[in-house]
GROMACS .gro file of C-alpha atoms in nm:
model
  308
    1UNK     CA    1  33.402  23.156   6.334
    2UNK     CA    2  33.313  22.835   6.126
    3UNK     CA    3  33.562  22.558   6.126
    4UNK     CA    4  33.536  22.421   5.753
    5UNK     CA    5  33.801  22.140   5.708
    6UNK     CA    6  34.072  21.948   5.918
    7UNK     CA    7  34.274  21.728   5.698
    8UNK     CA    8  34.369  21.404   5.860
    9UNK     CA    9  34.633  21.155   5.741
   10UNK     CA   10  34.548  20.788   5.800
   11UNK     CA   11  34.547  20.439   5.644
   12UNK     CA   12  34.800  20.280   5.438
   13UNK     CA   13  34.791  20.528   5.191
   14UNK     CA   14  34.905  20.817   5.425
   15UNK     CA   15  35.240  20.633   5.512
   16UNK     CA   16  35.455  20.866   5.283
   17UNK     CA   17  35.285  21.176   5.406
   18UNK     CA   18  35.324  21.089   5.763
   19UNK     CA   19  35.692  21.042   5.695
   20UNK     CA   20  35.757  21.354   5.528
   21UNK     CA   21  35.553  21.582   5.735
   22UNK     CA   22  35.622  21.444   6.082
   23UNK     CA   23  35.265  21.430   6.173
   24UNK     CA   24  35.233  21.075   6.267
   25UNK     CA   25  35.190  21.139   6.625
   26UNK     CA   26  34.884  21.382   6.567
   27UNK     CA   27  34.771  21.242   6.223
   28UNK     CA   28  34.694  21.618   6.083
   29UNK     CA   29  34.824  21.823   5.792
   30UNK     CA   30  34.612  22.128   5.829
   31UNK     CA   31  34.307  22.268   6.000
   32UNK     CA   32  34.127  22.554   5.838
   33UNK     CA   33  33.845  22.796   5.946
   34UNK     CA   34  33.655  23.092   5.810
   35UNK     CA   35  33.642  23.430   5.978
   36UNK     CA   36  33.425  23.669   5.762
   37UNK     CA   37  33.560  23.666   5.408
   38UNK     CA   38  33.893  23.547   5.513
   39UNK     CA   39  34.036  23.203   5.585
   40UNK     CA   40  34.272  23.081   5.860
   41UNK     CA   41  34.460  22.758   5.800
   42UNK     CA   42  34.732  22.603   6.061
   43UNK     CA   43  35.010  22.405   5.893
   44UNK     CA   44  35.225  22.150   6.082
   45UNK     CA   45  35.589  22.216   6.115
   46UNK     CA   46  35.612  21.886   6.307
   47UNK     CA   47  35.662  21.882   6.687
   48UNK     CA   48  35.927  21.964   6.962
   49UNK     CA   49  36.075  21.725   7.202
   50UNK     CA   50  36.113  21.890   7.533
   51UNK     CA   51  36.278  21.751   7.867
   52UNK     CA   52  36.120  21.784   8.200
   53UNK     CA   53  36.324  22.060   8.334
   54UNK     CA   54  36.283  22.280   8.017
   55UNK     CA   55  35.915  22.285   8.084
   56UNK     CA   56  35.878  22.242   8.463
   57UNK     CA   57  36.208  22.362   8.596
   58UNK     CA   58  36.157  22.578   8.908
   59UNK     CA   59  35.775  22.479   8.934
   60UNK     CA   60  35.632  22.306   9.234
   61UNK     CA   61  35.580  21.936   9.167
   62UNK     CA   62  35.292  21.911   9.403
   63UNK     CA   63  35.108  22.158   9.206
   64UNK     CA   64  35.193  22.071   8.873
   65UNK     CA   65  35.143  21.670   8.884
   66UNK     CA   66  34.771  21.682   8.940
   67UNK     CA   67  34.721  21.890   8.629
   68UNK     CA   68  34.940  21.663   8.421
   69UNK     CA   69  34.764  21.355   8.556
   70UNK     CA   70  34.429  21.494   8.457
   71UNK     CA   71  34.563  21.532   8.099
   72UNK     CA   72  34.715  21.207   8.086
   73UNK     CA   73  35.057  21.340   8.038
   74UNK     CA   74  35.408  21.220   8.174
   75UNK     CA   75  35.629  21.496   8.317
   76UNK     CA   76  35.947  21.346   8.187
   77UNK     CA   77  35.904  21.455   7.808
   78UNK     CA   78  35.665  21.695   7.628
   79UNK     CA   79  35.607  21.686   7.257
   80UNK     CA   80  35.395  22.001   7.147
   81UNK     CA   81  35.291  22.056   6.811
   82UNK     CA   82  35.415  22.317   6.603
   83UNK     CA   83  35.131  22.515   6.419
   84UNK     CA   84  35.228  22.790   6.157
   85UNK     CA   85  34.909  23.006   6.076
   86UNK     CA   86  34.839  23.072   5.724
   87UNK     CA   87  34.590  23.395   5.665
   88UNK     CA   88  34.414  23.439   5.326
   89UNK     CA   89  34.222  23.747   5.280
   90UNK     CA   90  34.188  23.890   4.925
   91UNK     CA   91  34.514  23.919   4.752
   92UNK     CA   92  34.710  23.880   5.083
   93UNK     CA   93  34.852  23.551   5.160
   94UNK     CA   94  35.014  23.590   5.506
   95UNK     CA   95  35.221  23.341   5.718
   96UNK     CA   96  35.271  23.402   6.110
   97UNK     CA   97  35.592  23.256   6.169
   98UNK     CA   98  35.825  23.044   5.938
   99UNK     CA   99  35.878  22.729   6.109
  100UNK     CA  100  36.212  22.581   6.208
  101UNK     CA  101  36.367  22.516   5.865
  102UNK     CA  102  36.609  22.216   5.844
  103UNK     CA  103  36.865  22.319   6.100
  104UNK     CA  104  36.699  22.302   6.447
  105UNK     CA  105  36.565  21.954   6.558
  106UNK     CA  106  36.481  21.629   6.326
  107UNK     CA  107  36.114  21.631   6.423
  108UNK     CA  108  36.051  21.984   6.287
  109UNK     CA  109  36.085  22.180   5.960
  110UNK     CA  110  35.796  22.032   5.791
  111UNK     CA  111  35.635  22.332   5.681
  112UNK     CA  112  35.730  22.308   5.315
  113UNK     CA  113  35.568  21.969   5.286
  114UNK     CA  114  35.253  22.108   5.465
  115UNK     CA  115  35.231  22.390   5.220
  116UNK     CA  116  35.296  22.161   4.928
  117UNK     CA  117  34.996  21.936   5.043
  118UNK     CA  118  34.745  22.234   5.016
  119UNK     CA  119  34.900  22.358   4.685
  120UNK     CA  120  35.077  22.656   4.818
  121UNK     CA  121  35.416  22.782   4.688
  122UNK     CA  122  35.668  22.990   4.889
  123UNK     CA  123  35.633  23.245   4.596
  124UNK     CA  124  35.268  23.280   4.669
  125UNK     CA  125  35.335  23.409   5.029
  126UNK     CA  126  35.291  23.804   5.036
  127UNK     CA  127  35.383  23.855   5.416
  128UNK     CA  128  35.583  23.657   5.663
  129UNK     CA  129  35.474  23.821   6.022
  130UNK     CA  130  35.682  23.682   6.326
  131UNK     CA  131  35.562  23.663   6.683
  132UNK     CA  132  35.928  23.638   6.800
  133UNK     CA  133  36.276  23.526   6.734
  134UNK     CA  134  36.296  23.168   6.889
  135UNK     CA  135  36.418  22.922   6.658
  136UNK     CA  136  36.096  22.715   6.574
  137UNK     CA  137  35.933  23.045   6.452
  138UNK     CA  138  36.212  23.230   6.276
  139UNK     CA  139  36.467  22.990   6.143
  140UNK     CA  140  36.256  22.848   5.863
  141UNK     CA  141  36.276  23.185   5.678
  142UNK     CA  142  36.587  23.113   5.473
  143UNK     CA  143  36.657  22.813   5.274
  144UNK     CA  144  36.956  22.562   5.294
  145UNK     CA  145  37.135  22.815   5.084
  146UNK     CA  146  37.073  23.112   5.319
  147UNK     CA  147  36.838  23.290   5.064
  148UNK     CA  148  36.484  23.374   5.163
  149UNK     CA  149  36.256  23.085   5.158
  150UNK     CA  150  35.967  23.319   5.081
  151UNK     CA  151  36.129  23.541   4.793
  152UNK     CA  152  35.817  23.780   4.707
  153UNK     CA  153  35.719  23.823   5.087
  154UNK     CA  154  35.734  24.150   5.299
  155UNK     CA  155  35.899  24.050   5.641
  156UNK     CA  156  35.740  24.201   5.948
  157UNK     CA  157  35.856  24.196   6.305
  158UNK     CA  158  35.797  24.392   6.623
  159UNK     CA  159  36.037  24.648   6.685
  160UNK     CA  160  36.123  24.548   7.058
  161UNK     CA  161  36.183  24.189   6.948
  162UNK     CA  162  36.394  24.271   6.650
  163UNK     CA  163  36.597  24.516   6.837
  164UNK     CA  164  36.658  24.248   7.103
  165UNK     CA  165  36.780  23.983   6.869
  166UNK     CA  166  36.963  24.212   6.633
  167UNK     CA  167  37.160  24.346   6.933
  168UNK     CA  168  37.500  24.185   6.898
  169UNK     CA  169  37.542  24.180   7.292
  170UNK     CA  170  37.223  23.961   7.339
  171UNK     CA  171  37.424  23.646   7.305
  172UNK     CA  172  37.670  23.769   7.603
  173UNK     CA  173  37.353  23.848   7.807
  174UNK     CA  174  37.099  23.564   7.737
  175UNK     CA  175  37.095  23.244   7.950
  176UNK     CA  176  37.386  23.005   7.840
  177UNK     CA  177  37.118  22.742   7.763
  178UNK     CA  178  36.963  23.013   7.508
  179UNK     CA  179  37.296  23.117   7.342
  180UNK     CA  180  37.234  22.888   7.034
  181UNK     CA  181  36.883  23.080   6.999
  182UNK     CA  182  37.075  23.415   6.989
  183UNK     CA  183  37.312  23.323   6.743
  184UNK     CA  184  37.062  23.157   6.514
  185UNK     CA  185  36.842  23.463   6.528
  186UNK     CA  186  37.123  23.733   6.484
  187UNK     CA  187  37.260  23.548   6.192
  188UNK     CA  188  36.903  23.541   6.010
  189UNK     CA  189  36.827  23.888   6.097
  190UNK     CA  190  37.144  24.017   5.955
  191UNK     CA  191  37.077  23.846   5.644
  192UNK     CA  192  36.708  23.984   5.630
  193UNK     CA  193  36.744  24.312   5.777
  194UNK     CA  194  36.680  24.505   5.458
  195UNK     CA  195  36.355  24.298   5.390
  196UNK     CA  196  36.200  24.367   5.731
  197UNK     CA  197  35.938  24.631   5.818
  198UNK     CA  198  35.920  24.684   6.206
  199UNK     CA  199  35.590  24.776   6.388
  200UNK     CA  200  35.496  24.860   6.736
  201UNK     CA  201  35.231  24.756   6.998
  202UNK     CA  202  34.873  24.835   6.880
  203UNK     CA  203  34.924  24.887   6.513
  204UNK     CA  204  34.702  24.749   6.261
  205UNK     CA  205  35.002  24.613   6.060
  206UNK     CA  206  34.756  24.472   5.789
  207UNK     CA  207  34.387  24.528   5.729
  208UNK     CA  208  34.210  24.359   6.004
  209UNK     CA  209  34.517  24.259   6.184
  210UNK     CA  210  34.641  24.435   6.493
  211UNK     CA  211  34.966  24.375   6.695
  212UNK     CA  212  34.922  24.300   7.057
  213UNK     CA  213  35.239  24.305   7.270
  214UNK     CA  214  35.247  23.990   7.494
  215UNK     CA  215  35.600  23.999   7.650
  216UNK     CA  216  35.776  23.754   7.877
  217UNK     CA  217  35.840  23.435   7.658
  218UNK     CA  218  36.078  23.686   7.490
  219UNK     CA  219  36.127  24.056   7.556
  220UNK     CA  220  35.913  24.181   7.258
  221UNK     CA  221  35.684  23.885   7.189
  222UNK     CA  222  35.384  23.975   6.980
  223UNK     CA  223  35.050  23.816   6.948
  224UNK     CA  224  34.787  23.927   6.675
  225UNK     CA  225  34.413  24.002   6.683
  226UNK     CA  226  34.240  23.910   6.368
  227UNK     CA  227  33.889  24.036   6.313
  228UNK     CA  228  33.613  23.942   6.063
  229UNK     CA  229  33.290  24.111   6.094
  230UNK     CA  230  33.198  24.075   6.438
  231UNK     CA  231  33.422  23.799   6.516
  232UNK     CA  232  33.778  23.777   6.624
  233UNK     CA  233  34.061  23.535   6.653
  234UNK     CA  234  34.405  23.582   6.853
  235UNK     CA  235  34.694  23.430   6.711
  236UNK     CA  236  34.878  23.370   7.061
  237UNK     CA  237  35.237  23.269   6.936
  238UNK     CA  238  35.404  23.136   7.248
  239UNK     CA  239  35.239  23.378   7.504
  240UNK     CA  240  35.058  23.050   7.583
  241UNK     CA  241  35.267  22.749   7.523
  242UNK     CA  242  35.057  22.435   7.640
  243UNK     CA  243  34.698  22.337   7.680
  244UNK     CA  244  34.740  22.215   8.040
  245UNK     CA  245  34.937  22.422   8.304
  246UNK     CA  246  34.917  22.743   8.130
  247UNK     CA  247  34.534  22.717   8.141
  248UNK     CA  248  34.475  22.571   8.465
  249UNK     CA  249  34.749  22.774   8.648
  250UNK     CA  250  34.817  23.074   8.418
  251UNK     CA  251  34.983  23.265   8.701
  252UNK     CA  252  35.270  22.992   8.748
  253UNK     CA  253  35.580  23.092   8.593
  254UNK     CA  254  35.712  22.861   8.338
  255UNK     CA  255  36.070  22.757   8.264
  256UNK     CA  256  36.016  22.823   7.890
  257UNK     CA  257  35.964  23.175   7.927
  258UNK     CA  258  36.282  23.412   7.927
  259UNK     CA  259  36.115  23.624   8.205
  260UNK     CA  260  35.897  23.379   8.386
  261UNK     CA  261  35.705  23.647   8.598
  262UNK     CA  262  35.646  23.867   8.297
  263UNK     CA  263  35.527  23.573   8.091
  264UNK     CA  264  35.285  23.471   8.378
  265UNK     CA  265  35.156  23.831   8.402
  266UNK     CA  266  35.090  23.859   8.046
  267UNK     CA  267  34.931  23.495   8.020
  268UNK     CA  268  34.684  23.600   8.309
  269UNK     CA  269  34.584  23.930   8.146
  270UNK     CA  270  34.560  23.764   7.793
  271UNK     CA  271  34.354  23.460   7.888
  272UNK     CA  272  34.109  23.691   8.079
  273UNK     CA  273  34.064  23.932   7.778
  274UNK     CA  274  34.019  23.626   7.537
  275UNK     CA  275  33.754  23.452   7.770
  276UNK     CA  276  33.575  23.763   7.833
  277UNK     CA  277  33.548  23.872   7.451
  278UNK     CA  278  33.476  23.508   7.365
  279UNK     CA  279  33.743  23.527   7.094
  280UNK     CA  280  33.884  23.225   6.918
  281UNK     CA  281  34.251  23.133   6.958
  282UNK     CA  282  34.529  22.978   6.747
  283UNK     CA  283  34.815  22.858   6.956
  284UNK     CA  284  35.158  22.776   6.796
  285UNK     CA  285  35.199  22.467   7.039
  286UNK     CA  286  34.841  22.392   7.115
  287UNK     CA  287  34.716  22.033   7.022
  288UNK     CA  288  34.484  21.905   6.732
  289UNK     CA  289  34.603  22.190   6.497
  290UNK     CA  290  34.568  22.464   6.745
  291UNK     CA  291  34.268  22.619   6.657
  292UNK     CA  292  34.010  22.644   6.944
  293UNK     CA  293  33.863  22.859   7.234
  294UNK     CA  294  33.911  22.945   7.584
  295UNK     CA  295  33.652  22.872   7.866
  296UNK     CA  296  33.683  23.019   8.216
  297UNK     CA  297  33.653  22.771   8.501
  298UNK     CA  298  33.630  23.001   8.837
  299UNK     CA  299  33.978  23.145   8.829
  300UNK     CA  300  34.131  22.905   8.602
  301UNK     CA  301  34.066  22.831   8.217
  302UNK     CA  302  34.011  22.546   7.984
  303UNK     CA  303  34.146  22.514   7.629
  304UNK     CA  304  33.864  22.357   7.391
  305UNK     CA  305  33.990  22.251   7.049
  306UNK     CA  306  33.745  22.297   6.768
  307UNK     CA  307  33.687  21.954   6.620
  308UNK     CA  308  33.517  22.016   6.295
   0.00000   0.00000   0.00000
């Protein structure tokens, strides 16, 4: 796995780009690596703004505060990046997730500008593969006129995840704080239903791309293992949602997961697998473009970003 390029926005000439991409906090547009003959690029869709309880609710303060201090973070607000993965292999141009679009938060929805910055048009995308149905991963699939933003793409989602969000009763069963997520997902999946191909855990959904069921964040959340020769990279989606507590205390249930215990159990197994296999990782909410590796530290782990 060779990191080939990280594109930074800096200096006086970058002012406009910073304004339109939402990248002023991190100063990056895209990070690219080679995996065999394929190329993986993360594109910035901006960043989220998450209040304390959304991330830390239910966690013991005495256990998470030392971790946050080590990372120089305040517990009052988190601003995780949103990294959409672009996979180019031969004639396939694949996006893993579609970003937020324009209807979610003002700090996200910058994927179209990031694509434009690297010369990629929505019509060029051949496949859109979803990790799960939350707004920052799904809502960008439609344009402002409710037409598919990627008109030529085959859309793909795990069967369990699709069934969960497509079920009209999900909005009545989900936590009240997530009702908007359910309404938004259902509306988009209704409009896209005839375009979506479903797949199951363990399937090779595309050449060298295998689906890995990683539930807990949502009931049918999927990660994806991409292989190139003797190397591999795991696209994590939101199976791991931060670079601090999730790595140092993966067994600690997170408030961002719909099923806290299942999310923690999944995270423990996933990080163990990745560290043992020395796989690269791409995290939707990991810093500096989200491309890096996992190091084991006793019973805990550390995220190490690729720096180029």
